[in-house]
Every structure is written in C-alpha cells, then in structure tokens.
Short mmCIF file of C-alpha atoms and ligand atoms in Angstrom, two decimals:
data_model
loop_
_atom_site.label_atom_id
_atom_site.label_comp_id
_atom_site.label_asym_id
_atom_site.label_seq_id
_atom_site.Cartn_x
_atom_site.Cartn_y
_atom_site.Cartn_z
CA MET A 1 -174.00 -98.17 22.47
CA GLN A 2 -171.11 -98.16 20.20
CA LYS A 3 -169.39 -100.34 17.35
CA ASN A 4 -167.18 -102.97 18.64
CA GLU A 5 -168.64 -102.94 22.40
CA ILE A 6 -169.28 -106.54 23.75
CA TYR A 7 -172.18 -107.19 25.95
CA GLU A 8 -173.57 -110.25 27.52
CA ALA A 9 -177.26 -110.89 26.54
CA GLU A 10 -179.95 -113.73 26.01
CA ILE A 11 -181.81 -114.27 22.73
CA THR A 12 -185.51 -113.82 23.34
CA GLY A 13 -186.75 -113.86 19.87
CA MET A 14 -186.37 -113.99 16.14
CA THR A 15 -187.01 -111.36 13.14
CA ASN A 16 -188.76 -112.65 10.03
CA GLU A 17 -185.68 -112.83 8.26
CA GLY A 18 -184.34 -115.37 11.11
CA ALA A 19 -181.83 -113.36 13.01
CA GLY A 20 -182.14 -113.69 16.77
CA VAL A 21 -182.93 -110.78 18.85
CA CYS A 22 -181.85 -109.74 22.31
CA ARG A 23 -182.29 -106.35 24.25
CA ILE A 24 -179.29 -104.31 25.52
CA ASP A 25 -179.90 -101.36 27.28
CA GLY A 26 -183.19 -101.21 26.11
CA MET A 27 -182.36 -101.40 22.38
CA ALA A 28 -183.04 -104.38 20.19
CA VAL A 29 -180.05 -106.01 18.88
CA PHE A 30 -180.31 -108.37 16.03
CA VAL A 31 -177.73 -111.25 16.05
CA PRO A 32 -177.67 -113.57 13.05
CA MET A 33 -177.03 -117.38 13.59
CA THR A 34 -178.32 -117.68 17.00
CA ALA A 35 -181.16 -119.52 18.82
CA VAL A 36 -183.82 -118.44 21.09
CA GLY A 37 -182.41 -119.08 24.63
CA ASP A 38 -178.68 -118.69 23.77
CA ARG A 39 -176.67 -116.99 26.38
CA LEU A 40 -174.03 -115.06 24.52
CA ARG A 41 -171.36 -112.18 24.33
CA VAL A 42 -172.43 -109.90 21.60
CA ARG A 43 -169.85 -107.97 19.58
CA ILE A 44 -171.77 -104.67 18.31
CA VAL A 45 -171.18 -104.05 14.63
CA LYS A 46 -173.56 -101.54 13.64
CA VAL A 47 -175.78 -98.95 15.60
CA LEU A 48 -178.76 -97.40 14.31
CA LYS A 49 -181.06 -94.99 16.15
CA ASN A 50 -183.64 -97.48 17.42
CA TYR A 51 -181.84 -100.86 16.95
CA ALA A 52 -178.25 -102.32 16.36
CA PHE A 53 -176.58 -105.46 14.78
CA GLY A 54 -174.31 -107.76 16.53
CA ILE A 55 -172.39 -110.71 15.91
CA ILE A 56 -171.69 -113.78 18.29
CA GLU A 57 -168.38 -112.99 20.24
CA GLU A 58 -168.84 -116.12 22.56
CA LEU A 59 -171.56 -118.50 22.70
CA ILE A 60 -171.81 -118.88 26.97
CA GLN A 61 -174.53 -121.23 26.97
CA PRO A 62 -176.00 -122.66 23.85
CA ALA A 63 -179.95 -123.05 23.51
CA ASP A 64 -181.66 -126.32 23.72
CA GLY A 65 -182.93 -126.05 20.03
CA ARG A 66 -179.18 -125.89 18.51
CA CYS A 67 -177.66 -128.51 16.44
CA GLU A 68 -174.60 -129.17 14.17
CA PRO A 69 -175.07 -127.49 10.63
CA ASP A 70 -175.48 -130.10 8.22
CA CYS A 71 -174.12 -128.34 5.29
CA PRO A 72 -170.33 -127.00 5.10
CA VAL A 73 -171.11 -123.64 3.40
CA PHE A 74 -174.09 -122.69 5.62
CA ARG A 75 -172.22 -119.85 6.95
CA GLN A 76 -171.02 -118.32 3.41
CA CYS A 77 -174.40 -119.08 1.48
CA GLY A 78 -177.36 -116.79 1.94
CA GLY A 79 -179.53 -119.54 1.14
CA CYS A 80 -180.50 -121.42 4.16
CA THR A 81 -181.08 -119.50 7.65
CA TYR A 82 -181.87 -122.35 9.85
CA ARG A 83 -179.54 -125.14 9.89
CA HIS A 84 -178.01 -124.51 13.21
CA VAL A 85 -181.21 -125.41 14.99
CA THR A 86 -183.19 -128.52 14.79
CA TYR A 87 -186.00 -128.86 12.43
CA GLU A 88 -188.53 -128.99 15.22
CA THR A 89 -187.13 -125.65 16.58
CA GLU A 90 -187.26 -124.20 13.18
CA CYS A 91 -190.92 -124.96 12.87
CA GLN A 92 -191.54 -123.33 16.34
CA TYR A 93 -189.99 -120.07 14.89
CA LYS A 94 -191.87 -120.15 11.93
CA ALA A 95 -195.44 -120.90 13.80
CA GLN A 96 -194.52 -117.96 15.92
CA GLN A 97 -193.70 -115.82 12.98
CA VAL A 98 -196.88 -116.32 11.72
CA ARG A 99 -198.82 -115.97 14.82
CA ASP A 100 -197.09 -112.71 15.70
CA ALA A 101 -197.95 -111.25 12.31
CA PHE A 102 -201.68 -111.94 12.65
CA GLU A 103 -201.90 -110.67 16.21
CA ARG A 104 -199.42 -107.55 16.10
CA ILE A 105 -200.08 -106.49 12.39
CA GLY A 106 -203.45 -107.50 11.90
CA GLY A 107 -204.96 -107.12 15.46
CA LEU A 108 -206.44 -110.27 14.73
CA SER A 109 -206.97 -113.36 17.00
CA PRO A 110 -207.89 -116.26 14.62
CA GLU A 111 -207.69 -119.92 15.70
CA PHE A 112 -204.07 -120.98 14.77
CA GLU A 113 -203.58 -124.57 13.55
CA PRO A 114 -200.61 -126.35 14.18
CA ILE A 115 -197.63 -125.85 11.49
CA LEU A 116 -197.59 -128.34 8.68
CA GLY A 117 -193.69 -128.93 8.77
CA GLY A 118 -192.00 -130.63 5.68
CA ASP A 119 -190.72 -134.50 5.72
CA ALA A 120 -187.19 -133.32 5.20
CA ARG A 121 -184.83 -130.35 5.29
CA CYS A 122 -182.71 -131.82 2.46
CA GLY A 123 -183.36 -132.36 -1.15
CA TYR A 124 -186.69 -131.06 -1.26
CA ARG A 125 -186.39 -128.66 -4.03
CA ASN A 126 -187.49 -129.41 -7.70
CA LYS A 127 -185.55 -126.57 -9.11
CA ALA A 128 -182.01 -125.36 -8.91
CA GLN A 129 -180.18 -122.31 -10.95
CA TYR A 130 -176.53 -122.39 -10.79
CA PRO A 131 -174.63 -119.44 -11.75
CA VAL A 132 -171.41 -120.55 -13.65
CA ALA A 133 -168.09 -118.68 -13.30
CA GLU A 134 -164.61 -119.03 -14.65
CA GLN A 135 -161.96 -119.52 -11.77
CA ASN A 136 -158.12 -120.41 -12.11
CA GLY A 137 -159.00 -121.43 -15.91
CA HIS A 138 -161.85 -123.69 -14.90
CA LEU A 139 -165.66 -123.61 -15.28
CA VAL A 140 -167.32 -123.80 -11.82
CA CYS A 141 -170.73 -123.64 -10.48
CA GLY A 142 -172.13 -122.92 -7.21
CA PHE A 143 -173.87 -119.96 -5.49
CA PHE A 144 -173.29 -116.41 -5.00
CA ALA A 145 -171.54 -115.49 -1.64
CA LYS A 146 -173.79 -113.31 0.55
CA HIS A 147 -174.52 -110.03 -0.64
CA SER A 148 -172.35 -110.41 -3.67
CA HIS A 149 -172.16 -111.94 -6.95
CA ARG A 150 -168.97 -113.70 -6.53
CA VAL A 151 -169.60 -117.52 -7.25
CA ILE A 152 -168.62 -120.00 -4.32
CA PRO A 153 -167.89 -123.25 -6.09
CA PHE A 154 -170.31 -125.88 -4.84
CA THR A 155 -172.70 -128.39 -6.55
CA ARG A 156 -173.93 -130.33 -3.38
CA CYS A 157 -176.46 -127.73 -1.84
CA ALA A 158 -178.47 -129.48 0.84
CA LEU A 159 -181.73 -128.19 -0.75
CA GLN A 160 -181.22 -129.92 -3.89
CA PRO A 161 -181.67 -133.50 -4.79
CA GLU A 162 -178.33 -135.41 -5.33
CA LEU A 163 -179.40 -135.92 -8.66
CA PHE A 164 -178.63 -132.32 -9.59
CA GLY A 165 -175.03 -132.44 -8.36
CA ASP A 166 -174.21 -135.60 -10.12
CA VAL A 167 -175.36 -133.84 -13.52
CA ILE A 168 -173.69 -130.72 -12.84
CA GLU A 169 -170.22 -132.57 -11.92
CA TRP A 170 -170.46 -134.73 -14.89
CA LEU A 171 -171.38 -131.69 -17.13
CA LEU A 172 -168.90 -129.09 -16.28
CA PRO A 173 -165.69 -130.87 -17.44
CA LYS A 174 -167.37 -131.74 -20.65
CA LEU A 175 -168.35 -128.03 -21.30
CA GLU A 176 -164.80 -126.83 -20.44
CA ALA A 177 -163.42 -129.30 -22.85
CA ALA A 178 -165.77 -128.14 -25.45
CA GLY A 179 -164.66 -124.64 -25.17
CA VAL A 180 -167.63 -123.41 -23.62
CA THR A 181 -166.76 -120.08 -21.58
CA ALA A 182 -168.39 -118.54 -18.49
CA TYR A 183 -170.36 -115.45 -18.69
CA SER A 184 -168.61 -112.40 -16.78
CA GLU A 185 -171.28 -110.12 -15.10
CA GLU A 186 -168.65 -107.22 -14.99
CA GLN A 187 -167.37 -107.28 -18.57
CA HIS A 188 -170.74 -108.82 -20.05
CA THR A 189 -168.48 -111.22 -22.12
CA GLY A 190 -168.39 -115.09 -22.25
CA GLU A 191 -171.22 -117.40 -23.07
CA LEU A 192 -172.67 -119.58 -20.39
CA ARG A 193 -174.65 -117.84 -17.36
CA HIS A 194 -176.42 -120.36 -15.63
CA LEU A 195 -177.27 -124.16 -15.52
CA TYR A 196 -180.85 -124.69 -14.68
CA LEU A 197 -182.24 -127.89 -13.71
CA ARG A 198 -186.04 -128.77 -12.72
CA GLN A 199 -187.48 -132.24 -11.91
CA GLY A 200 -190.94 -133.29 -11.75
CA PHE A 201 -191.49 -134.79 -8.19
CA HIS A 202 -193.84 -137.42 -9.23
CA SER A 203 -192.76 -138.00 -12.82
CA GLY A 204 -189.14 -137.95 -12.21
CA GLU A 205 -188.79 -136.15 -15.47
CA LEU A 206 -185.55 -133.96 -15.75
CA MET A 207 -185.12 -130.54 -17.57
CA LEU A 208 -181.75 -128.83 -18.36
CA CYS A 209 -181.61 -125.63 -19.70
CA PHE A 210 -178.44 -123.85 -20.71
CA VAL A 211 -178.98 -119.91 -19.95
CA VAL A 212 -176.52 -118.12 -22.15
CA ARG A 213 -175.60 -114.65 -23.52
CA VAL A 214 -174.85 -116.00 -27.09
CA SER A 215 -175.86 -119.45 -28.33
CA ILE A 216 -173.42 -122.34 -27.47
CA GLN A 217 -175.77 -124.79 -29.42
CA LYS A 218 -172.94 -125.86 -32.07
CA LYS A 219 -170.26 -126.44 -29.26
CA ILE A 220 -172.29 -128.67 -27.12
CA GLU A 221 -174.16 -131.02 -29.77
CA GLY A 222 -172.14 -134.02 -28.70
CA ILE A 223 -172.67 -133.29 -25.34
CA VAL A 224 -176.28 -132.91 -25.58
CA GLN A 225 -176.65 -136.48 -26.95
CA GLU A 226 -174.16 -137.99 -24.52
CA ILE A 227 -175.96 -136.45 -21.50
CA ARG A 228 -179.38 -138.14 -22.29
CA LYS A 229 -177.65 -141.78 -22.33
CA LYS A 230 -175.99 -140.91 -19.15
CA PHE A 231 -179.24 -139.41 -17.23
CA PRO A 232 -181.90 -141.06 -19.39
CA MET A 233 -184.42 -139.05 -17.00
CA ILE A 234 -183.30 -135.72 -18.81
CA VAL A 235 -186.38 -135.50 -21.38
CA SER A 236 -186.02 -131.93 -22.08
CA ILE A 237 -182.67 -129.92 -22.98
CA THR A 238 -183.18 -126.27 -23.95
CA GLU A 239 -181.30 -123.28 -24.46
CA SER A 240 -182.55 -119.82 -23.08
CA LEU A 241 -181.08 -116.70 -24.75
CA ASN A 242 -180.46 -113.97 -22.29
CA PRO A 243 -178.19 -111.37 -24.02
CA ASN A 244 -179.21 -108.70 -21.50
CA ARG A 245 -177.25 -107.16 -18.59
CA THR A 246 -179.60 -107.99 -16.03
CA ASN A 247 -179.90 -110.01 -12.80
CA VAL A 248 -182.98 -111.65 -14.19
CA ILE A 249 -181.54 -115.34 -14.97
CA LEU A 250 -183.86 -116.58 -17.81
CA GLY A 251 -184.14 -114.80 -21.39
CA LYS A 252 -187.27 -114.68 -23.26
CA LYS A 253 -186.32 -117.01 -26.28
CA LEU A 254 -186.18 -120.57 -25.62
CA SER A 255 -184.94 -123.23 -28.07
CA VAL A 256 -185.13 -126.96 -27.86
CA LEU A 257 -181.76 -128.78 -28.13
CA ALA A 258 -182.96 -132.26 -27.59
CA GLY A 259 -186.21 -133.88 -26.46
CA LYS A 260 -189.15 -131.95 -25.58
CA ALA A 261 -189.72 -128.26 -24.53
CA THR A 262 -191.44 -129.05 -21.55
CA ILE A 263 -191.33 -131.45 -18.52
CA THR A 264 -194.44 -133.10 -17.21
CA ASP A 265 -195.27 -133.47 -13.53
CA THR A 266 -198.49 -134.10 -11.59
CA MET A 267 -199.85 -131.69 -8.91
CA CYS A 268 -202.62 -132.56 -6.68
CA GLY A 269 -203.47 -135.28 -9.23
CA ASN A 270 -203.62 -133.10 -12.11
CA ALA A 271 -200.96 -133.43 -14.86
CA VAL A 272 -199.02 -130.18 -15.46
CA GLU A 273 -196.56 -129.03 -18.45
CA LEU A 274 -193.80 -127.17 -17.08
CA SER A 275 -191.26 -124.96 -19.12
CA PRO A 276 -188.10 -123.32 -17.38
CA LEU A 277 -190.41 -120.01 -17.38
CA SER A 278 -193.45 -121.55 -15.72
CA PHE A 279 -194.02 -120.56 -12.17
CA TYR A 280 -194.09 -123.70 -10.08
CA GLN A 281 -193.78 -124.15 -6.26
CA VAL A 282 -190.46 -125.75 -5.70
CA ASN A 283 -191.42 -127.93 -2.86
CA THR A 284 -194.24 -130.10 -4.59
CA ALA A 285 -194.81 -132.35 -1.71
CA GLN A 286 -195.40 -129.55 0.59
CA ALA A 287 -197.29 -127.58 -2.00
CA GLU A 288 -199.89 -130.25 -2.30
CA ARG A 289 -200.42 -130.22 1.55
CA LEU A 290 -200.68 -126.35 1.31
CA TYR A 291 -203.57 -126.57 -1.45
CA ALA A 292 -205.23 -129.41 0.70
CA VAL A 293 -205.45 -127.00 3.50
CA GLY A 294 -206.79 -124.35 1.22
CA LYS A 295 -209.38 -126.88 -0.41
CA SER A 296 -210.15 -127.77 3.30
CA TYR A 297 -210.90 -124.37 4.21
CA ALA A 298 -212.75 -123.62 0.94
CA ALA A 299 -215.34 -126.25 1.94
CA LEU A 300 -216.70 -127.07 -1.49
CA THR A 301 -219.81 -128.96 -2.13
CA GLY A 302 -219.92 -129.19 -5.74
CA SER A 303 -222.38 -126.35 -6.39
CA GLU A 304 -220.14 -123.25 -5.95
CA LEU A 305 -218.78 -120.69 -7.98
CA LEU A 306 -214.96 -120.49 -7.56
CA LEU A 307 -212.84 -117.51 -8.29
CA ASP A 308 -209.16 -118.01 -8.26
CA LEU A 309 -207.28 -114.63 -8.17
CA TYR A 310 -203.46 -114.82 -9.05
CA CYS A 311 -203.64 -118.30 -10.28
CA GLY A 312 -200.49 -118.52 -12.00
CA ALA A 313 -201.00 -121.78 -14.19
CA GLY A 314 -204.20 -122.76 -12.59
CA THR A 315 -202.80 -125.13 -9.94
CA ILE A 316 -204.79 -124.33 -7.24
CA GLY A 317 -208.09 -123.75 -8.82
CA LEU A 318 -207.75 -126.93 -10.94
CA SER A 319 -207.20 -128.96 -7.74
CA MET A 320 -210.75 -127.71 -6.89
CA ALA A 321 -212.33 -127.79 -10.05
CA ARG A 322 -213.96 -130.92 -9.80
CA GLU A 323 -215.63 -130.08 -6.51
CA VAL A 324 -217.25 -126.72 -7.85
CA ARG A 325 -219.88 -125.97 -10.58
CA SER A 326 -217.39 -123.48 -12.19
CA LEU A 327 -214.10 -122.05 -11.68
CA THR A 328 -212.56 -118.58 -12.81
CA GLY A 329 -209.00 -117.94 -12.81
CA VAL A 330 -207.35 -114.60 -13.03
CA GLU A 331 -203.50 -114.01 -13.57
CA VAL A 332 -201.39 -111.13 -15.17
CA ILE A 333 -198.73 -113.33 -16.98
CA PRO A 334 -200.18 -114.33 -20.50
CA GLU A 335 -198.09 -117.55 -20.61
CA ALA A 336 -199.04 -118.69 -17.23
CA VAL A 337 -202.63 -118.02 -18.33
CA GLU A 338 -202.18 -120.05 -21.41
CA ASN A 339 -200.41 -122.90 -19.16
CA ALA A 340 -203.55 -122.80 -17.21
CA ARG A 341 -205.94 -123.33 -20.09
CA GLN A 342 -203.82 -126.13 -21.30
CA ASN A 343 -203.70 -127.57 -17.75
CA ALA A 344 -207.46 -127.51 -17.83
CA ALA A 345 -207.72 -129.02 -21.23
CA ALA A 346 -205.20 -131.88 -20.73
CA ASN A 347 -207.02 -132.98 -17.53
CA GLY A 348 -210.48 -133.03 -19.05
CA ILE A 349 -211.68 -129.94 -16.75
CA GLY A 350 -214.44 -128.14 -18.68
CA ASN A 351 -215.84 -125.82 -16.08
CA ALA A 352 -212.94 -123.49 -15.87
CA GLU A 353 -212.15 -120.34 -17.64
CA PHE A 354 -209.19 -117.99 -17.25
CA PHE A 355 -208.71 -114.24 -17.42
CA CYS A 356 -205.33 -112.42 -18.51
CA GLY A 357 -204.87 -108.98 -16.49
CA ASP A 358 -204.67 -107.51 -13.16
CA ALA A 359 -206.64 -109.25 -10.35
CA GLY A 360 -207.81 -105.97 -9.13
CA GLN A 361 -209.05 -104.60 -12.35
CA ILE A 362 -210.51 -108.13 -13.48
CA ALA A 363 -212.21 -108.57 -9.96
CA LYS A 364 -213.75 -105.06 -9.99
CA ARG A 365 -215.13 -105.82 -13.70
CA LEU A 366 -216.51 -109.20 -12.54
CA ARG A 367 -218.12 -107.44 -9.84
CA GLU A 368 -219.85 -104.80 -11.82
CA GLN A 369 -221.02 -107.47 -14.38
CA GLY A 370 -222.99 -109.07 -10.96
CA THR A 371 -220.47 -112.01 -10.65
CA ALA A 372 -220.97 -113.65 -7.39
CA PRO A 373 -218.58 -116.28 -6.34
CA ASP A 374 -219.18 -118.49 -3.60
CA VAL A 375 -215.64 -118.71 -2.80
CA ILE A 376 -212.61 -116.60 -3.52
CA VAL A 377 -209.06 -118.05 -3.49
CA LEU A 378 -206.12 -115.27 -3.38
CA ASP A 379 -202.70 -116.60 -3.38
CA PRO A 380 -201.11 -112.99 -4.11
CA PRO A 381 -197.08 -112.27 -4.61
CA ARG A 382 -195.07 -111.31 -1.60
CA LYS A 383 -196.45 -107.64 -1.36
CA GLY A 384 -199.78 -109.00 -0.98
CA CYS A 385 -203.06 -107.64 -2.47
CA ASP A 386 -203.90 -103.90 -3.47
CA GLN A 387 -206.86 -101.93 -2.24
CA THR A 388 -208.93 -102.51 -5.42
CA THR A 389 -208.55 -106.29 -5.33
CA ILE A 390 -209.69 -106.28 -1.54
CA GLU A 391 -212.65 -104.11 -2.43
CA ALA A 392 -213.41 -105.74 -5.31
CA ALA A 393 -213.27 -109.31 -3.75
CA ALA A 394 -215.18 -108.32 -0.45
CA GLY A 395 -217.74 -106.55 -2.66
CA MET A 396 -218.68 -109.75 -4.57
CA GLN A 397 -219.77 -111.02 -1.13
CA PRO A 398 -218.46 -114.51 -1.16
CA GLN A 399 -219.18 -116.81 1.84
CA ARG A 400 -215.64 -117.49 2.26
CA ILE A 401 -212.22 -116.21 1.27
CA VAL A 402 -209.18 -118.57 1.37
CA MET A 403 -205.97 -116.59 1.51
CA ILE A 404 -202.60 -118.43 0.69
CA SER A 405 -199.68 -116.19 1.10
CA CYS A 406 -196.01 -116.68 1.17
CA ASN A 407 -195.46 -113.61 3.41
CA PRO A 408 -197.42 -113.74 6.65
CA ALA A 409 -196.92 -109.80 7.27
CA THR A 410 -198.79 -108.85 4.22
CA ALA A 411 -201.36 -111.53 4.62
CA ALA A 412 -202.14 -110.05 7.99
CA ARG A 413 -202.24 -106.45 6.56
CA ASP A 414 -204.76 -107.74 4.10
CA CYS A 415 -206.78 -109.64 6.44
CA LYS A 416 -207.36 -106.70 8.57
CA ALA A 417 -208.35 -104.46 5.69
CA PHE A 418 -210.96 -107.52 4.72
CA GLY A 419 -211.95 -107.29 8.38
CA GLU A 420 -213.25 -104.00 7.75
CA LEU A 421 -215.00 -105.09 5.11
CA GLY A 422 -217.11 -107.59 6.77
CA TYR A 423 -214.78 -110.74 6.68
CA ALA A 424 -213.49 -112.42 9.91
CA THR A 425 -210.39 -114.29 9.99
CA GLU A 426 -211.36 -117.33 11.61
CA ARG A 427 -208.31 -119.91 10.94
CA VAL A 428 -204.56 -119.66 10.06
CA ARG A 429 -202.40 -122.52 9.19
CA ALA A 430 -198.70 -122.18 8.78
CA VAL A 431 -197.27 -124.58 6.10
CA ASP A 432 -193.41 -124.96 5.78
CA LEU A 433 -192.62 -125.03 1.93
CA PHE A 434 -188.81 -123.81 2.60
CA PRO A 435 -187.56 -126.00 5.16
CA GLY A 436 -183.86 -124.65 6.40
CA THR A 437 -184.71 -121.06 4.84
CA ALA A 438 -186.39 -118.14 6.68
CA HIS A 439 -189.35 -118.58 4.46
CA VAL A 440 -192.93 -119.59 5.45
CA GLU A 441 -196.35 -119.83 3.94
CA CYS A 442 -199.71 -119.62 5.30
CA VAL A 443 -203.27 -120.39 4.56
CA VAL A 444 -206.11 -118.19 6.04
CA LEU A 445 -209.84 -118.67 6.24
CA MET A 446 -211.79 -115.70 6.29
CA SER A 447 -215.82 -115.84 6.43
CA ARG A 448 -218.39 -113.08 5.85
CA ASP A 449 -219.75 -111.95 9.28
CA LYS A 450 -223.02 -113.19 10.20
CA ALA A 451 -224.02 -109.91 11.14
N1 SAH B 501 -201.54 -119.58 -7.63
C1 SAH B 501 -200.34 -119.81 -8.37
C2 SAH B 501 -199.33 -118.89 -8.51
C3 SAH B 501 -199.07 -118.00 -7.04
S1 SAH B 501 -197.71 -116.70 -7.31
C4 SAH B 501 -199.62 -121.14 -7.64
O1 SAH B 501 -199.87 -121.46 -6.75
O2 SAH B 501 -199.02 -121.86 -8.56
C5 SAH B 501 -198.53 -115.35 -7.54
C6 SAH B 501 -199.08 -115.19 -8.79
O3 SAH B 501 -199.78 -114.03 -9.13
C7 SAH B 501 -197.90 -115.22 -10.06
O4 SAH B 501 -198.56 -116.12 -11.18
C8 SAH B 501 -198.02 -113.72 -10.51
O5 SAH B 501 -197.70 -113.66 -12.00
C9 SAH B 501 -199.56 -113.12 -10.31
N2 SAH B 501 -199.51 -111.92 -10.24
C10 SAH B 501 -198.74 -110.95 -9.65
N3 SAH B 501 -199.32 -109.71 -9.59
C11 SAH B 501 -200.43 -109.88 -10.22
C12 SAH B 501 -201.65 -108.97 -10.45
N4 SAH B 501 -201.59 -107.64 -10.13
N5 SAH B 501 -202.75 -109.56 -10.99
C13 SAH B 501 -202.88 -110.87 -11.39
N6 SAH B 501 -201.69 -111.70 -11.21
C14 SAH B 501 -200.77 -111.07 -10.55
#
C-alpha cells in the first residue's frame, strides 16, 4: 500500500478517537469523519507498518447514521468528532467503545447497561476558555485550528450556551477600544491570553475571568462596571495572571476585579463554590446522572464507611454523605481538598473528612491503620489507578468498589487488576458527558467475590 493510492472500502468500526476503520488488503485503515456502514473510495495519506491513514476521496454510499453537521466549523475545529452522525448513532458508537474496552482489554463480561445519553448535543458546557489573538489589527477570539495554535475566529461554538457568545461579542470591541492587546505565543508579548467563562447550571451565576500575561486591570475598569449592567448574571469578574511561556491556561495568582471570587452552583443538591481553578464537570446535568448511577451501584444503607479516592472538591462523596455513616475523601490537589472541606461545611455535612495526598499512598496508610471501608469510590484521571492504589483498595476488602472513569480503556485495565485481587466486575454503564466529542465516561460496579 502506498500514499495517494485510492481504494474502495466499507467502514466497519470506529477507533476510540472517533475515526472510522476499514480493512484494505488486510491492513486497518483509519478514515476520519466517516460512519460505520459508509461505502467509500479512500485516498491513502500515510502508511505505517501495521496500519494506515486515509481520507474520503468519494462517498459512494453514505451510512444510515449520517446527518448534516450542525456547526459551520466542524471540519476545522478539533473539538467535536461526531457532528456528521445523528446523536443516536454517536451513542451506539460510544456504548460499543465501552463494551469493547471491557471485553478486549479487560477480558471481562459484565452486564452492560444501556448508555445514558445527554439531552442535547448543543449548549451543554458550563465552561469555555477562548484563546485571544490579534488579526488584521483586531482582537479576535475563537479556537485553535486542529494540531496548531493558530486562532480561528469563532464565538458560537455549538457546545457552549448562546450567552457565552453574546458576552464575548459584546466584550471584544470594548477591549479593543480600551487598548487591550492580545498575547502572542510566539513572541511572548501582549496582554490578554484567554477569556474564561463559567456558568452555574442551576444557579445561572456567571463568572468572567481575564487570563493575562500582565495586568490589564487599569485599562478595563470602566468595562468591568459596564458589563455587569449589561449582563447582570455576571457575579464574579477576576483576573488570572499567567506571565509564563506555557500551554497551561490559568496562572496561579487570581485577583477579583468585581463581585465575588467564586460563583455558586448546586451539584446533586449540594451547594458548591467554584473558582476558575476548581475542577468541575463541564456538563452538570449529565454529571448528576453519572453520580446517581454511581450512587445506585454503591447501594448505601446508612451504616457504611465510604472511601472516595480522587475526590476532587468532594462532589461524588458529598452526594452520598447523607446515606452513609462516614465519608473519607482523598485528593492530591490542596486547593481542591480545601474546597471539599468548605463544601462539606457549607452543606451541613458533619460526617466527612478529607486527606490531601496521593491516593495510593494514603489508601496504603489507611489500610495499615486497619481502616475498613464498606464501599470505595474511585474516580481517577485518564491514566487510571496505579498498582499501589489498586492493591491498597482491594486490601481493605470493601464489599463494593464503584469506579467512575473518563477513560474506558484504563478503567477496563484496572478492573482486570482488581479481578486478580478478588473483585468481580458486575455491571458497567456508559454515560455520555461530552455529546458531539469522542469522549465517554463509564461507571463500573465491582463486588467482592463470594468465594
Ligand atoms: N471526583 C471528582 C474529581 C475527579 S477528576 C469529581 O467528580 O469532581 C480526578 C481527580 O483526581 C482530580 O481532582 C485530580 O486532582 C485527582 N488526582 C490525580 N492524581 C491523583 C493522585 N495520584 N492521588 C489523588 N488524587 C489525584
């Protein structure tokens, strides 16, 4: 097989990244923007030892699941993967992806419950971070073109609420008139790096944060007052100073320009305080459903000791705290632990304690001290759990382990490891927190083998 050759093929599956897969002369060829069932002519663009990449040369017979993309920049932007297929089709792909992970990587055959899809594929995100650039003498906001840091001006991302676009479009010309300059990554000059928005899904409270290389506070004093009159839901305006040459968006130093330092929202009925730096699921409605599935798997009766590893600001554990005897949370980021403690106090939850540190190290110590949780909840980052955490968690011999994961592949790998330590993977449910994109979450119930 060689570059630029054209073959006829049919898409028979999807990769975890959302590219279609077809087989040509025994080679797997990955073709983006396709759908399972497409018959097409594929132009080969890159050949590696065991697989190749192609692009659509001609779509001979489109698959049933296809639809017209509802976003004008779908092909340029790397944000969404699935806007060319119906949401129903997307959910089928995601359910299959989770099933494949557990069967192939985990060698497991749990009961797969139907995927919990979102209500909408538009406007569901509660947070946006728009890179700012200067183009033709004007300030623009948008997204980075795929595989690059070139800003494509666009303020109406389909995943964001309309309100975000309204705020940005109102703001940009005012900032320009005030002489605010855009940060240049290449030269490390200029002021404004990103505009950051976050809105409480239930409360409606909106936060605006200016991420800057050097302070623009003086230049925008008037705008800050004006914008609160124009958009009264903005209750927090802050400036995040990030003077470093880095891809990390937010800096460490945050100053309040107007209103509060945080916004308030509710998550699973508990009030939460959010700063721009707090980790918070971007799709609140679906996160609440995700945690509800986790709670049902935990099957709490009120007498349990619950251990919540990788607890962030405590959201999951706190949503279960009223149904257990006591809750212990573990999280590595000190600010998140501080948030978790405040969230517990603010909601009158007195049976919770939180430790700051590595999940594995703290779990190991708890185990050595004889702590015996009835249920353990694990919500690790994409790379999954390490062996220390798995051994310590299994070693405490809880009745049930509930894993919540944003990466089905590492979740399956970790469940397999738990299997070797006496835990059977019983149920798995995919929950779609990121409609339109290639990401999918899953909840897993593991139980201690009766044997
Ligand atoms: N359960 C929380 C957060 C989940 S995200 C929620 O639903 O909101 C995963 C969390 O694991 C992050 O807060 C991250 O800071 C934390 N984390 C990452 N590595 C860790 C480690 N080694 N030990 C403890 N926590 C860790």
